[in-house]
Coordinates of C-alpha atoms and ligand atoms in Angstrom, one line a residue:
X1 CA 92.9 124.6 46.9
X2 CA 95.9 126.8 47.4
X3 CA 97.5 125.2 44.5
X4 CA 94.7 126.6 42.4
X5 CA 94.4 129.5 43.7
X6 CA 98.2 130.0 42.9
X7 CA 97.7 129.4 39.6
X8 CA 95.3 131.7 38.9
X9 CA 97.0 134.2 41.4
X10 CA 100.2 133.5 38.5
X11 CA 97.3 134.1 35.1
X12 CA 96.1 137.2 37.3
X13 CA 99.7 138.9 37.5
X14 CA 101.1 137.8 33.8
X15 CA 98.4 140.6 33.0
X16 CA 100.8 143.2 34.4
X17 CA 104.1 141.3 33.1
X18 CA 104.9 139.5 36.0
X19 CA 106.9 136.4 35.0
X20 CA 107.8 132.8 37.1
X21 CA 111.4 133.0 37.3
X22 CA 113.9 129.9 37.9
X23 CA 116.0 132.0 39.8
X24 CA 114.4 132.9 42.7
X25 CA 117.3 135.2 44.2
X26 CA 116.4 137.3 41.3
X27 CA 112.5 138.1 41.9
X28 CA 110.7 141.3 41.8
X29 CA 108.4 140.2 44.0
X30 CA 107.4 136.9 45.8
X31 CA 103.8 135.5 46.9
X32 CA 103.6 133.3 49.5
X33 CA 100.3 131.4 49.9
X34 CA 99.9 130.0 52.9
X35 CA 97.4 127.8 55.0
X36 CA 96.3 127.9 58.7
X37 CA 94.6 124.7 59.4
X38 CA 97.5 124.2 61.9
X39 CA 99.6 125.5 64.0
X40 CA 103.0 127.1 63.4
X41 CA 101.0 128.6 59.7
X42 CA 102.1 132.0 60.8
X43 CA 106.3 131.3 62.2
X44 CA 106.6 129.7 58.5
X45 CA 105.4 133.3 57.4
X46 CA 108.2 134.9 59.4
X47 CA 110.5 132.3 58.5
X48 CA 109.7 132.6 55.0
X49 CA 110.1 136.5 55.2
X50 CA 113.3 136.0 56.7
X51 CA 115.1 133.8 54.6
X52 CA 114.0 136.3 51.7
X53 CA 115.8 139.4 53.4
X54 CA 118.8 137.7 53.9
X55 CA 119.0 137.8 49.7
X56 CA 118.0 140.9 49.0
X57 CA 120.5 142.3 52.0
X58 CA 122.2 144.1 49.9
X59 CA 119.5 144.4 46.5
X60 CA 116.9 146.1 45.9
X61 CA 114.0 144.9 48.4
X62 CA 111.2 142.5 46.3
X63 CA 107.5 143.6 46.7
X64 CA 106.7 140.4 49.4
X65 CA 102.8 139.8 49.2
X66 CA 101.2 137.3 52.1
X67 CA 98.2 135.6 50.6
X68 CA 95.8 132.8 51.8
X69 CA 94.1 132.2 55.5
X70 CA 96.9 133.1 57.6
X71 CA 96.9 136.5 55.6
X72 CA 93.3 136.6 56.3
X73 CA 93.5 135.6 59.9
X74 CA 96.7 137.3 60.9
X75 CA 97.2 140.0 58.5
X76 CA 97.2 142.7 61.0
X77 CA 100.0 141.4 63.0
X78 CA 102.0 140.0 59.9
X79 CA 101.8 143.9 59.1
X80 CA 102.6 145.0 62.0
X81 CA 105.5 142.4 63.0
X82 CA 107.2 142.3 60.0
X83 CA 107.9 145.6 57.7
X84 CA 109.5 143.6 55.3
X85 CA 105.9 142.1 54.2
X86 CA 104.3 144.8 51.3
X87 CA 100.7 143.4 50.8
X88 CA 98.2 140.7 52.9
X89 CA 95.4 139.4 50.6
X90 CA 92.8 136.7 51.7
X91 CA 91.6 134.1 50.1
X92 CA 88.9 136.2 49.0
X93 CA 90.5 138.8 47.6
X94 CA 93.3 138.1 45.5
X95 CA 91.5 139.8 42.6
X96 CA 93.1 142.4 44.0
X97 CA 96.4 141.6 43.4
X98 CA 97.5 143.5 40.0
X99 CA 96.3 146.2 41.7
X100 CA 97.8 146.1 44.8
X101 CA 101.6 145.4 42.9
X102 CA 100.8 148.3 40.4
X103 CA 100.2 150.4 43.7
X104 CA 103.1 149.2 45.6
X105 CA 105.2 149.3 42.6
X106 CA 103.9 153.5 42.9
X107 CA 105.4 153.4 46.7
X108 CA 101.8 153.1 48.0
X109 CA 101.6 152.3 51.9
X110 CA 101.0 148.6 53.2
X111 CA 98.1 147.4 51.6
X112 CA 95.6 144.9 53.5
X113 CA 92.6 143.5 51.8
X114 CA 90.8 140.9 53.7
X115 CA 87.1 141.9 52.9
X116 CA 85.1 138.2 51.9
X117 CA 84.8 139.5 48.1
X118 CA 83.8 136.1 46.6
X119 CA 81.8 137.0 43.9
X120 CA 83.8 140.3 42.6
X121 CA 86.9 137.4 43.0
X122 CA 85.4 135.1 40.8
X123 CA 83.5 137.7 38.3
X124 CA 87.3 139.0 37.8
X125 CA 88.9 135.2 37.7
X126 CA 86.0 134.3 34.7
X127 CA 87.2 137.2 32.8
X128 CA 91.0 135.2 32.8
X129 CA 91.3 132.0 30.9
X130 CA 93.0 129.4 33.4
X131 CA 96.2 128.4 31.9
X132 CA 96.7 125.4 33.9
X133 CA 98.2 122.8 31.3
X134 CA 98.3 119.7 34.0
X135 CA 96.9 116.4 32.8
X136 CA 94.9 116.2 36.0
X137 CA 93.6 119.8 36.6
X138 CA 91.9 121.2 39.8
X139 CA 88.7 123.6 39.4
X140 CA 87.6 125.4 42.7
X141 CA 83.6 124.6 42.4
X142 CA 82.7 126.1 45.9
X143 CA 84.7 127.9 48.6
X144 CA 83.7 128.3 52.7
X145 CA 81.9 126.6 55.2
X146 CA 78.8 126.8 57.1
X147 CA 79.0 124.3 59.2
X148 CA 81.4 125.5 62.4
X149 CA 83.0 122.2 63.7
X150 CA 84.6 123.4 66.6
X151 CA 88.1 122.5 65.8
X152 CA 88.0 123.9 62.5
X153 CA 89.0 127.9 60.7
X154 CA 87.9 127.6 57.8
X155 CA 84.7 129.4 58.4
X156 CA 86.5 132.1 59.7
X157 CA 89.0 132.1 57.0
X158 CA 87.0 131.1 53.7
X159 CA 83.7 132.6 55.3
X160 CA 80.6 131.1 54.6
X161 CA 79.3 128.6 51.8
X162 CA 79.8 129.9 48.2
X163 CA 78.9 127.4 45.0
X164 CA 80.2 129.3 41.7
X165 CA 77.9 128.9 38.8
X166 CA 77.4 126.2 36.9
X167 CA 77.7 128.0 33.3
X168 CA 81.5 129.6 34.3
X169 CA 82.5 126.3 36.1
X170 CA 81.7 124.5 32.2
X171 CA 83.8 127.0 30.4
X172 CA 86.5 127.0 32.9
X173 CA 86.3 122.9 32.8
X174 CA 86.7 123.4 28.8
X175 CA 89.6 125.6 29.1
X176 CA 91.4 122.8 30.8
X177 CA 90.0 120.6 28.6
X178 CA 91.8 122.4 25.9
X179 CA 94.5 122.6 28.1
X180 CA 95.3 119.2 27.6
X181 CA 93.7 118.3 31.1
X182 CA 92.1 114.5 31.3
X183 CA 91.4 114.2 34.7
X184 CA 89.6 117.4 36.8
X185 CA 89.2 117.1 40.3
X186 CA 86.6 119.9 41.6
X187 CA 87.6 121.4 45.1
X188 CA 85.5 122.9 47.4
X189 CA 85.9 122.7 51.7
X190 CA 82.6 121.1 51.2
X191 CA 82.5 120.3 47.4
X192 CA 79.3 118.5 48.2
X193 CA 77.1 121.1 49.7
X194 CA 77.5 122.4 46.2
X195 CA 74.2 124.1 45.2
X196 CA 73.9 126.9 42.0
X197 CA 70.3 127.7 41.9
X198 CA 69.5 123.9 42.7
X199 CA 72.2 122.9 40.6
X200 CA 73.9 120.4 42.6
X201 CA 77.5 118.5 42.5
X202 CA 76.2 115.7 40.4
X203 CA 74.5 118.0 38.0
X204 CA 77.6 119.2 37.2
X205 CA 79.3 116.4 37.2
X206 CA 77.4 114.8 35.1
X207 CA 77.9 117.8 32.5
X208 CA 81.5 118.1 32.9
X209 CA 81.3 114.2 31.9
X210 CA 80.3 115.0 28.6
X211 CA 83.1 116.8 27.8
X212 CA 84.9 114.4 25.5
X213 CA 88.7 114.8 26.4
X214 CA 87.7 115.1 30.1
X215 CA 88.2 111.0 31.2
X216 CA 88.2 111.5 34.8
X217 CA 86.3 113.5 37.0
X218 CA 87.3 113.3 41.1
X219 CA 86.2 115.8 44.0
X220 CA 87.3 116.7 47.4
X221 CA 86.4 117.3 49.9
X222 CA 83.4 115.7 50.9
X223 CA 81.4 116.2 54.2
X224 CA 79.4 113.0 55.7
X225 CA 76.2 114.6 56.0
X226 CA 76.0 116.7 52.4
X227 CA 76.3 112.8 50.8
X228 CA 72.8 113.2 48.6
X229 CA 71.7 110.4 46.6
X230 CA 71.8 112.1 43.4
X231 CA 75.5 111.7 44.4
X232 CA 75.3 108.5 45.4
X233 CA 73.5 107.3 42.4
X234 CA 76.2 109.7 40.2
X235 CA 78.4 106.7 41.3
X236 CA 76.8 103.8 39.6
X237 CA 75.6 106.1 36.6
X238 CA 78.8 108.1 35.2
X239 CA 82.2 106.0 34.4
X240 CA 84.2 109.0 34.5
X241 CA 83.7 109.7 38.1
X242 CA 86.2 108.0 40.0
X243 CA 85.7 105.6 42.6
X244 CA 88.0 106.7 45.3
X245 CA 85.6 109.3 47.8
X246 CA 87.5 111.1 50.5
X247 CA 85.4 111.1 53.3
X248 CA 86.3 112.8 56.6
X249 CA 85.3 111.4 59.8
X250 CA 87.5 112.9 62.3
X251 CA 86.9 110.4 65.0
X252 CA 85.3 106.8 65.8
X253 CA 83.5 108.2 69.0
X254 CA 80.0 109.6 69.1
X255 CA 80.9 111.1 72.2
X256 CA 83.8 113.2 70.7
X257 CA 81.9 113.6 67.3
X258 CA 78.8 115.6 68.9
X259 CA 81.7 117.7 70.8
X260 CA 83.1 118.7 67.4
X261 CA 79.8 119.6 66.4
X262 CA 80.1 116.9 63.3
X263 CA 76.5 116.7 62.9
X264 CA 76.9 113.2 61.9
X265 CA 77.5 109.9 63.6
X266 CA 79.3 106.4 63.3
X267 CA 76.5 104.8 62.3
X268 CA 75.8 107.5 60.1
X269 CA 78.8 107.4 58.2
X270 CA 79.0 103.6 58.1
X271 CA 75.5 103.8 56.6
X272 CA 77.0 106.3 54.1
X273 CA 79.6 103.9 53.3
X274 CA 77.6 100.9 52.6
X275 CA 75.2 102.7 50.4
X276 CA 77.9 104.0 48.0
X277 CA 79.5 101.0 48.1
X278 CA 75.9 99.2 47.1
X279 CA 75.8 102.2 44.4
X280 CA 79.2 100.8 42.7
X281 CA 81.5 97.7 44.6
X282 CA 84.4 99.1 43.4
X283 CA 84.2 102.0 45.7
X284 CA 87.3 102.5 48.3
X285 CA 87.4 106.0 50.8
X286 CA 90.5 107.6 52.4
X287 CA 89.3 109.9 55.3
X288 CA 91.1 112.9 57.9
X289 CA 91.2 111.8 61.5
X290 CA 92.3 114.3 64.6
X291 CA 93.4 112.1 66.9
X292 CA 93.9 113.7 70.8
X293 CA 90.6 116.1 70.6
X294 CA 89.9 117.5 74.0
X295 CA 88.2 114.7 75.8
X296 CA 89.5 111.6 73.8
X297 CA 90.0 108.6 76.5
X298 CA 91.5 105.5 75.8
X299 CA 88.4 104.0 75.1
X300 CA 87.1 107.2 72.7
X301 CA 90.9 106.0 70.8
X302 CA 90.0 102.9 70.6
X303 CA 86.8 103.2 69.0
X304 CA 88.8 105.1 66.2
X305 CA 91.1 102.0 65.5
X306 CA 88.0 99.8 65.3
X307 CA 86.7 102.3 62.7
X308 CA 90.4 102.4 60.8
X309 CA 90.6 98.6 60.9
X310 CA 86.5 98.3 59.7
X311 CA 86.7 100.3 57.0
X312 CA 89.7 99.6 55.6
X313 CA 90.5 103.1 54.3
X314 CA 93.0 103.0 51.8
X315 CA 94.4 106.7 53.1
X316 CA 94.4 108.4 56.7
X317 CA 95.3 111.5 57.1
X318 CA 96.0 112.0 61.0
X319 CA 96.5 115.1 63.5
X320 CA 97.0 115.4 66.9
X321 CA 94.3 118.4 67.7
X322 CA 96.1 121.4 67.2
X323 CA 94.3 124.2 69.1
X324 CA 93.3 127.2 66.2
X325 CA 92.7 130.6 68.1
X326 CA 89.3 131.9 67.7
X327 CA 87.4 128.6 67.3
X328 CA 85.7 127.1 70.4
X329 CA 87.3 124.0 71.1
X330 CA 90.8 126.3 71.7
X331 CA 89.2 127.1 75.0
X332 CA 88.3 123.3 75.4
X333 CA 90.7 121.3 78.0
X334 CA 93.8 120.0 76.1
X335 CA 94.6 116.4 76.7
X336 CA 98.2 115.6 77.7
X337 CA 100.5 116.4 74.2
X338 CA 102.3 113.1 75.2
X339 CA 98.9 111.0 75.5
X340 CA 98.4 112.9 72.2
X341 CA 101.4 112.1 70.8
X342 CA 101.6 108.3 71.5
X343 CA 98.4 108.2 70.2
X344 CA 98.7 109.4 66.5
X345 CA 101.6 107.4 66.3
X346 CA 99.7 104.1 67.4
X347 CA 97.0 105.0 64.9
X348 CA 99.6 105.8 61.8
X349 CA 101.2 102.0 62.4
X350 CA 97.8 100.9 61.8
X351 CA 97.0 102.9 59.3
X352 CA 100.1 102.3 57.7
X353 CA 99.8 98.4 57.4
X354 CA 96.4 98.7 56.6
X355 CA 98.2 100.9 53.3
X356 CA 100.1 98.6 52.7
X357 CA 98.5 95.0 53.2
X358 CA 95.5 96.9 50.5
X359 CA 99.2 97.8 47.9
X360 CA 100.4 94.3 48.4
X361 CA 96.8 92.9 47.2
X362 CA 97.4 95.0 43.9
X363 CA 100.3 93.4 42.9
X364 CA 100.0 90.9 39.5
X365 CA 96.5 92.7 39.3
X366 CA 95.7 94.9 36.2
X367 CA 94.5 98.4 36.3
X368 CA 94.1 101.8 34.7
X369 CA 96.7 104.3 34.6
X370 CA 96.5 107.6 33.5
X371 CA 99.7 109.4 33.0
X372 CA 100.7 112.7 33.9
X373 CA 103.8 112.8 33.3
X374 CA 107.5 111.5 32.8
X375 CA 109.5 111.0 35.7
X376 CA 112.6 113.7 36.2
X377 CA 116.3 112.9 35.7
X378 CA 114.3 109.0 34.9
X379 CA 114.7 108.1 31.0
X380 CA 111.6 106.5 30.0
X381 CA 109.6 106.5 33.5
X382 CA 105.9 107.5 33.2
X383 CA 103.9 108.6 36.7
X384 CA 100.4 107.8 36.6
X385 CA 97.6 107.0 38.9
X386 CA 95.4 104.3 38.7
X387 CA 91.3 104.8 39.5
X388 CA 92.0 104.9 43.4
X389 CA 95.0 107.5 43.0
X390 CA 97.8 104.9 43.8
X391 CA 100.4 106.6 42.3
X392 CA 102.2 104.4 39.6
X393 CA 105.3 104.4 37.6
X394 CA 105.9 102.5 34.2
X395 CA 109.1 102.4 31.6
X396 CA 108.5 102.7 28.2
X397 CA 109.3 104.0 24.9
X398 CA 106.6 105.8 23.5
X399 CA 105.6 109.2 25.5
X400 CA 102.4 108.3 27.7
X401 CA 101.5 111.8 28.9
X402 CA 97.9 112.1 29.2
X403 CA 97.3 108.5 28.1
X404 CA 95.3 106.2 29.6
X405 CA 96.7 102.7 29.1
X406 CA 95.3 99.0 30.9
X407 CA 98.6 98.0 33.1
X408 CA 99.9 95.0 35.2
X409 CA 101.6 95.8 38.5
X410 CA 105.0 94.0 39.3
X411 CA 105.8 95.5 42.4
X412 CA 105.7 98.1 45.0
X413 CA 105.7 99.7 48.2
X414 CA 102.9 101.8 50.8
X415 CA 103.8 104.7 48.9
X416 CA 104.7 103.7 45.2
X417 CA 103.8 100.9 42.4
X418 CA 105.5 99.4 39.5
X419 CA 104.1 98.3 36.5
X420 CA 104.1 97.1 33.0
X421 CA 102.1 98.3 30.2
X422 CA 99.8 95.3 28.6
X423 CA 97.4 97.2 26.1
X424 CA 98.9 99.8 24.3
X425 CA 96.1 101.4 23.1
X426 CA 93.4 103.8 24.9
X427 CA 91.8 102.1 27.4
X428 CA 88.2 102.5 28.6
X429 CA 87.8 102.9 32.7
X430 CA 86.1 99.7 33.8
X431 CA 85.7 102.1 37.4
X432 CA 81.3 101.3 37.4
Ligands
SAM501 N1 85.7 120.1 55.1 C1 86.4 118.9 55.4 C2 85.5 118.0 56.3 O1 84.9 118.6 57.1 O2 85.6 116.9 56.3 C3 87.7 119.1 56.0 C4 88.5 120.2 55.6 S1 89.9 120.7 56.7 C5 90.4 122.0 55.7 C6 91.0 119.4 56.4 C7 91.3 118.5 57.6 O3 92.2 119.2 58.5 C8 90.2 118.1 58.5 O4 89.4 117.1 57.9 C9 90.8 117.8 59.8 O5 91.1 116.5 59.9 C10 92.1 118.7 59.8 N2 91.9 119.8 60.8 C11 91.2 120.8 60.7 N3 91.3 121.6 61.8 C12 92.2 120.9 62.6 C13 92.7 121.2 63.9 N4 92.3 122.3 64.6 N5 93.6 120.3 64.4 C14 94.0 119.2 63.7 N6 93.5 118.9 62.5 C15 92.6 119.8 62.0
SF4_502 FE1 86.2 122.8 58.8 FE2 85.3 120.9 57.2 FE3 84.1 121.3 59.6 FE4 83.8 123.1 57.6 S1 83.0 121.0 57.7 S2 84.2 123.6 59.8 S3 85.8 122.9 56.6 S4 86.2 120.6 59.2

């Protein structure tokens, strides 16, 4: 989300002239977006700041502008610590920004907007085509959270639920349709409690799916308990959705679910599971784990392998619990950071060879890659992903940006495959 939020942050300020440069010790003025899901968000702020003064020692000083959800949780202090730092804006309120350069560029005071200004953001954002020209494009469809695990900022960053409509989410899909965009992935910190005036995620799905250069559609991320079965059945009904779901669970433990306030169980979730996976076979999930929540035993880990090994997930994303201030489980007793420590790295082996057992199964299988572009300083290397997001990388002659095209893979690695092009013309997805 903070890529696309930097992007339109960049088609906001070309407005008032403001330029990427190449040569960064030559800016007029830097943004740094930044995230606070974990700790140390705010030292890379000063870190950041600092490694920006020592360029512009002995220059004229860049207008430095703090953006994201450390600016909106820290702003104050950033302020305060650091005079170097001209403007904070939070992630709902970088509308703001041409403003608050024009006004600094004037040798206004410090300017601090955190208000939660979602809809003025967004009424401004419509008003600004989104130049993105990727092959595979994000669109934020909803911001914010309602739900308060107890681990968690967002809802203290983002603030509460927010869906945009569904009328400015298809002409913002079209832009990047026109873009050159094949493949959109729609963001949201829970893209599936998406709700416009009982428009909901497969709705639009389903209308951004009849956009004809759009060949992909993808979302993140999901929440267990907002899975609807209009969702479910969008799985078996629309080939363009992809069948890779990114599903957090968090933990394998009941126990340490209900004291993250997950509102969902195992069973739940494995339920889930086999009901999407009964919508369309093909279906694979990659999931976010905090390993070393207050609380977690041995046996609480444990039960987190068995779910890793069950499902199979084809991507883990692990943490050790990193304590967020202001949400409740930072008052919550800490388990030993060396427990903690030995644990994550126990689950990432797994995790790992489960990776890479499911890569070694793809190789002398076909699939379809769409290409996003050509490798650097590699003559005639194409990067691609296949329908599960493996990313893939193919030779040949002719340019495949943006192509789709059926491939045979050769070889690989947990991280990268290799293929070869066996149909060179336009593939259909065979994901449902
Ligand atoms: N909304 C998504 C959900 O509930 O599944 C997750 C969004 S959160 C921005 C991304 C991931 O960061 C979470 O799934 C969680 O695993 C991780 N995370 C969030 N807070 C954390 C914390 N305090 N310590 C460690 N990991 C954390
Ligand atoms: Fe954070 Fe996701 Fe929980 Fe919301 S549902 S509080 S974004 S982890």
């Amino acid at each position: 989300m903070n890529e696309y939020d930097s992007n339109r942050i960049y088609d906001l300020a070309k407005q008032i002239d403001y330029k990427k440069t190449d040569n960064h010790k030559e800016a007029d003025c830097y943004v740094i977006n930044t995230c606070h899901i974990r700790e140390k968000a705010t030292e890379k702020v000063y870190h950041d700041v600092g490694r920006i003064k020592k360029v512009f020692r002995n220059k004229k000083k860049p207008i430095v502008v703090i953006v994201g959800c450390v600016a909106q949780a820290e702003g104050e202090i950033l302020l305060k610590e650091e005079k170097y730092i001209d403007v904070i804006l939070g992630p709902q309120s970088y509308h703001q920004f041409n403003e608050s350069i024009l006004r600094i560029e004037k040798k206004s005071k410090k300017i601090n907007y955190t208000d939660f200004e979602v809809v003025e953001k967004f009424d401004t954002l419509n008003l600004i085509k989104n130049s993105s020209s990727k092959v595979s494009s994000f669109l934020t469809i909803q911001e914010g959270c309602d739900k308060f695990c107890k681990f968690c900022v967002v809802p203290y960053t983002r603030g509460s639920e927010f869906s945009r409509s569904t009328s400015e989410l298809l002409n913002e899909a079209k832009d990047l349709e026109s873009n050159r965009a094949k493949e959109i992935t729609l963001l949201g910190q829970n893209v599936n409690a998406y709700n416009h005036n009982g428009e909901k995620l497969s709705d639009l799905i389903i209308n951004i799916s009849k956009l004809s250069g759009i060949k992909r559609i993808r979302y993140t991320t999901s929440h267990p308990i907002d899975f609807t079965d209009d969702l479910i059945k969008a799985h078996s009904s629309c080939h363009k959705l992809m069948p890779l779901i990114h599903l957090p669970v968090q933990s394998g433990s009941n126990k340490i679910l209900k004291s993250m306030n997950r509102k969902h169980t195992v069973e739940d979730y494995l339920e889930l599971i086999n009901k999407l996976k009964k919508a369309n076979p093909l279906i694979k999930f990659s999931s976010d784990f905090i390993i070393g929540y207050p609380g977690e035993t041995d046996y609480d880990f444990d039960l987190t392998l068995k779910l890793l090994r069950e499902v199979e997930f084809i991507n883990s994303y692990s943490f050790v619990f990193s304590a967020r201030p202001g949400t409740p489980a930072a008052k919550f007793k800490k388990i030993e950071a060396s427990v903690a420590k030995y644990r994550l790295m126990q689950f990432q082996r797994i995790a790992e060879d489960i990776k890479l057992k499911y890569k070694k199964s793809l190789i002398n299988k076909n699939t379809t890659v769409l290409f996003e572009n050509k490798m650097k300083n590699k003559k005639d290397e194409y990067f691609g992903r296949d329908e599960f997001s493996n990313p893939i990388i193919v030779r040949a002659k002719h340019n495949l940006e943006g192509k789709i095209r059926k491939i045979k893979i050769i070889s690989g690695n947990q991280n990268t495959l290799f293929g070869e092009i066996i149909e060179q013309d336009e593939t259909q997805e065979f994901a449902a």
